PDB file of C-alpha atoms in Angstrom:
ATOM      1  CA  MET H   1      20.108 -24.523  14.893  1.00  0.00           C
ATOM      2  CA  GLN H   2      22.017 -23.582  11.726  1.00  0.00           C
ATOM      3  CA  LYS H   3      21.565 -20.115  10.243  1.00  0.00           C
ATOM      4  CA  TYR H   4      21.153 -19.805   6.480  1.00  0.00           C
ATOM      5  CA  VAL H   5      22.528 -16.308   5.827  1.00  0.00           C
ATOM      6  CA  MET H   6      25.000 -14.873   3.320  1.00  0.00           C
ATOM      7  CA  GLY H   7      27.819 -12.929   4.927  1.00  0.00           C
ATOM      8  CA  ARG H   8      28.096  -9.192   4.303  1.00  0.00           C
ATOM      9  CA  LEU H   9      31.450  -9.393   2.492  1.00  0.00           C
ATOM     10  CA  GLU H  10      30.377 -12.510   0.635  1.00  0.00           C
ATOM     11  CA  PHE H  11      27.382 -10.560  -0.691  1.00  0.00           C
ATOM     12  CA  ILE H  12      29.500  -7.533  -1.624  1.00  0.00           C
ATOM     13  CA  ASP H  13      31.861  -9.806  -3.586  1.00  0.00           C
ATOM     14  CA  SER H  14      28.983 -11.571  -5.355  1.00  0.00           C
ATOM     15  CA  ASP H  15      27.317 -10.468  -8.572  1.00  0.00           C
ATOM     16  CA  ILE H  16      23.826 -10.781  -7.116  1.00  0.00           C
ATOM     17  CA  ASP H  17      21.554  -7.972  -8.344  1.00  0.00           C
ATOM     18  CA  VAL H  18      18.884  -6.936  -5.836  1.00  0.00           C
ATOM     19  CA  SER H  19      17.921  -3.664  -7.536  1.00  0.00           C
ATOM     20  CA  ASP H  20      14.405  -4.978  -8.305  1.00  0.00           C
ATOM     21  CA  TYR H  21      13.593  -5.385  -4.591  1.00  0.00           C
ATOM     22  CA  LEU H  22      11.614  -2.557  -2.961  1.00  0.00           C
ATOM     23  CA  PHE H  23      10.456  -1.818   0.574  1.00  0.00           C
ATOM     24  CA  MET H  24       6.843  -2.742   1.327  1.00  0.00           C
ATOM     25  CA  ARG H  25       4.311   0.063   0.921  1.00  0.00           C
ATOM     26  CA  GLU H  26       1.182  -1.485   2.407  1.00  0.00           C
ATOM     27  CA  GLU H  27      -0.070  -3.328   5.470  1.00  0.00           C
ATOM     28  CA  GLY H  28      -1.338  -6.869   5.461  1.00  0.00           C
ATOM     29  CA  GLU H  29      -0.448 -10.517   5.170  1.00  0.00           C
ATOM     30  CA  PHE H  30       1.324 -11.762   2.071  1.00  0.00           C
ATOM     31  CA  GLU H  31       2.404 -15.173   0.811  1.00  0.00           C
ATOM     32  CA  ALA H  32       6.048 -15.097  -0.212  1.00  0.00           C
ATOM     33  CA  THR H  33       9.173 -17.096  -0.938  1.00  0.00           C
ATOM     34  CA  ILE H  34      12.512 -16.328   0.701  1.00  0.00           C
ATOM     35  CA  ASP H  35      14.965 -15.507  -2.085  1.00  0.00           C
ATOM     36  CA  LEU H  36      18.043 -14.449  -0.139  1.00  0.00           C
ATOM     37  CA  LYS H  37      19.187 -13.282   3.277  1.00  0.00           C
ATOM     38  CA  ARG H  38      22.348 -11.370   4.092  1.00  0.00           C
ATOM     39  CA  TRP H  39      23.855  -9.581   7.052  1.00  0.00           C
ATOM     40  CA  GLY H  40      23.820  -5.782   7.017  1.00  0.00           C
ATOM     41  CA  LYS H  41      26.542  -3.549   8.400  1.00  0.00           C
ATOM     42  CA  ASN H  42      24.617  -2.757  11.617  1.00  0.00           C
ATOM     43  CA  GLY H  43      23.776  -6.322  12.649  1.00  0.00           C
ATOM     44  CA  GLU H  44      20.438  -6.374  10.881  1.00  0.00           C
ATOM     45  CA  LEU H  45      19.388  -9.255   8.688  1.00  0.00           C
ATOM     46  CA  ILE H  46      18.360  -8.050   5.233  1.00  0.00           C
ATOM     47  CA  ASN H  47      15.716 -10.358   3.774  1.00  0.00           C
ATOM     48  CA  TYR H  48      14.707 -10.548   0.114  1.00  0.00           C
ATOM     49  CA  PHE H  49      11.313 -12.048  -0.739  1.00  0.00           C
ATOM     50  CA  THR H  50       9.205 -12.626  -3.840  1.00  0.00           C
ATOM     51  CA  LEU H  51       5.513 -12.231  -3.093  1.00  0.00           C
ATOM     52  CA  LYS H  52       2.956 -14.591  -4.613  1.00  0.00           C
ATOM     53  CA  ASP H  53       1.858 -11.776  -6.965  1.00  0.00           C
ATOM     54  CA  GLY H  54       5.440 -11.436  -8.257  1.00  0.00           C
ATOM     55  CA  ARG H  55       6.496  -8.281  -6.399  1.00  0.00           C
ATOM     56  CA  LYS H  56      10.009  -8.339  -4.965  1.00  0.00           C
ATOM     57  CA  ILE H  57      10.283  -7.025  -1.397  1.00  0.00           C
ATOM     58  CA  VAL H  58      13.211  -6.290   0.901  1.00  0.00           C
ATOM     59  CA  ALA H  59      12.718  -6.127   4.674  1.00  0.00           C
ATOM     60  CA  ASN H  60      15.086  -5.921   7.622  1.00  0.00           C
ATOM     61  CA  THR H  61      14.839  -7.969  10.796  1.00  0.00           C
ATOM     62  CA  TRP H  62      16.787  -7.453  14.013  1.00  0.00           C
ATOM     63  CA  TRP H  63      18.504  -9.462  16.752  1.00  0.00           C
ATOM     64  CA  ASN H  64      16.123  -8.283  19.505  1.00  0.00           C
ATOM     65  CA  ASN H  65      13.298 -10.356  18.019  1.00  0.00           C
ATOM     66  CA  ASP H  66      15.559 -13.206  16.812  1.00  0.00           C
ATOM     67  CA  TYR H  67      15.263 -11.923  13.225  1.00  0.00           C
ATOM     68  CA  LEU H  68      11.621 -13.127  13.236  1.00  0.00           C
ATOM     69  CA  GLY H  69      13.053 -16.617  12.653  1.00  0.00           C
ATOM     70  CA  THR H  70      14.144 -15.929   9.065  1.00  0.00           C
ATOM     71  CA  ALA H  71      17.816 -16.580   9.828  1.00  0.00           C
ATOM     72  CA  TYR H  72      16.958 -20.257  10.377  1.00  0.00           C
ATOM     73  CA  LEU H  73      14.903 -20.741   7.202  1.00  0.00           C
ATOM     74  CA  PRO H  74      16.664 -21.747   3.977  1.00  0.00           C
ATOM     75  CA  ASP H  75      16.229 -19.802   0.764  1.00  0.00           C
ATOM     76  CA  GLY H  76      13.202 -21.078  -1.158  1.00  0.00           C
ATOM     77  CA  THR H  77      11.068 -21.460   1.970  1.00  0.00           C
ATOM     78  CA  LYS H  78       7.409 -20.433   1.543  1.00  0.00           C
ATOM     79  CA  VAL H  79       6.262 -18.017   4.251  1.00  0.00           C
ATOM     80  CA  ILE H  80       3.443 -15.708   5.287  1.00  0.00           C
ATOM     81  CA  LEU H  81       4.674 -12.154   5.960  1.00  0.00           C
ATOM     82  CA  THR H  82       2.780  -9.625   8.064  1.00  0.00           C
ATOM     83  CA  PHE H  83       3.534  -5.930   7.592  1.00  0.00           C
ATOM     84  CA  LYS H  84       2.227  -3.152   9.851  1.00  0.00           C
ATOM     85  CA  LYS H  85       2.497   0.599   9.403  1.00  0.00           C
ATOM     86  CA  THR H  86       4.601   2.304  12.084  1.00  0.00           C
ATOM     87  CA  LYS H  87       4.005   5.730  13.650  1.00  0.00           C
ATOM     88  CA  THR H  88       6.623   7.166  11.299  1.00  0.00           C
ATOM     89  CA  GLY H  89       4.815   5.819   8.224  1.00  0.00           C
ATOM     90  CA  PHE H  90       7.241   2.988   7.511  1.00  0.00           C
ATOM     91  CA  PHE H  91       5.807  -0.483   6.815  1.00  0.00           C
ATOM     92  CA  ALA H  92       7.646  -2.849   9.150  1.00  0.00           C
ATOM     93  CA  LEU H  93       7.809  -6.614   8.904  1.00  0.00           C
ATOM     94  CA  LYS H  94       6.154  -7.831  12.110  1.00  0.00           C
ATOM     95  CA  SER H  95       5.929 -11.584  11.652  1.00  0.00           C
ATOM     96  CA  VAL H  96       7.144 -14.389   9.424  1.00  0.00           C
ATOM     97  CA  ASN H  97       5.416 -17.759   9.563  1.00  0.00           C
ATOM     98  CA  GLN H  98       6.465 -20.787   7.590  1.00  0.00           C
ATOM     99  CA  LYS H  99       3.691 -21.849   5.265  1.00  0.00           C
TER     100      LYS H  99
END
């Protein structure tokens, strides 16, 4: 299966502005669109989403859970995101389901 992910150096060399994207600050399920995905420097996949209500969210996924499948979804894909609060108070992306 092909992965749809921007390379780390490719992103650094681009003029893409992601300063409007924030980490999630609440639990729940949210309808969203995948805007962009790029590799981070530690092997994580950094995912940028626009929620149905217009908020822009950034969330990391990791190799040990196959990046929650986002690596295989093209930009523009509609998804349902589930965020859960961790013991440390961070809101982690726990599931991504194609809508």
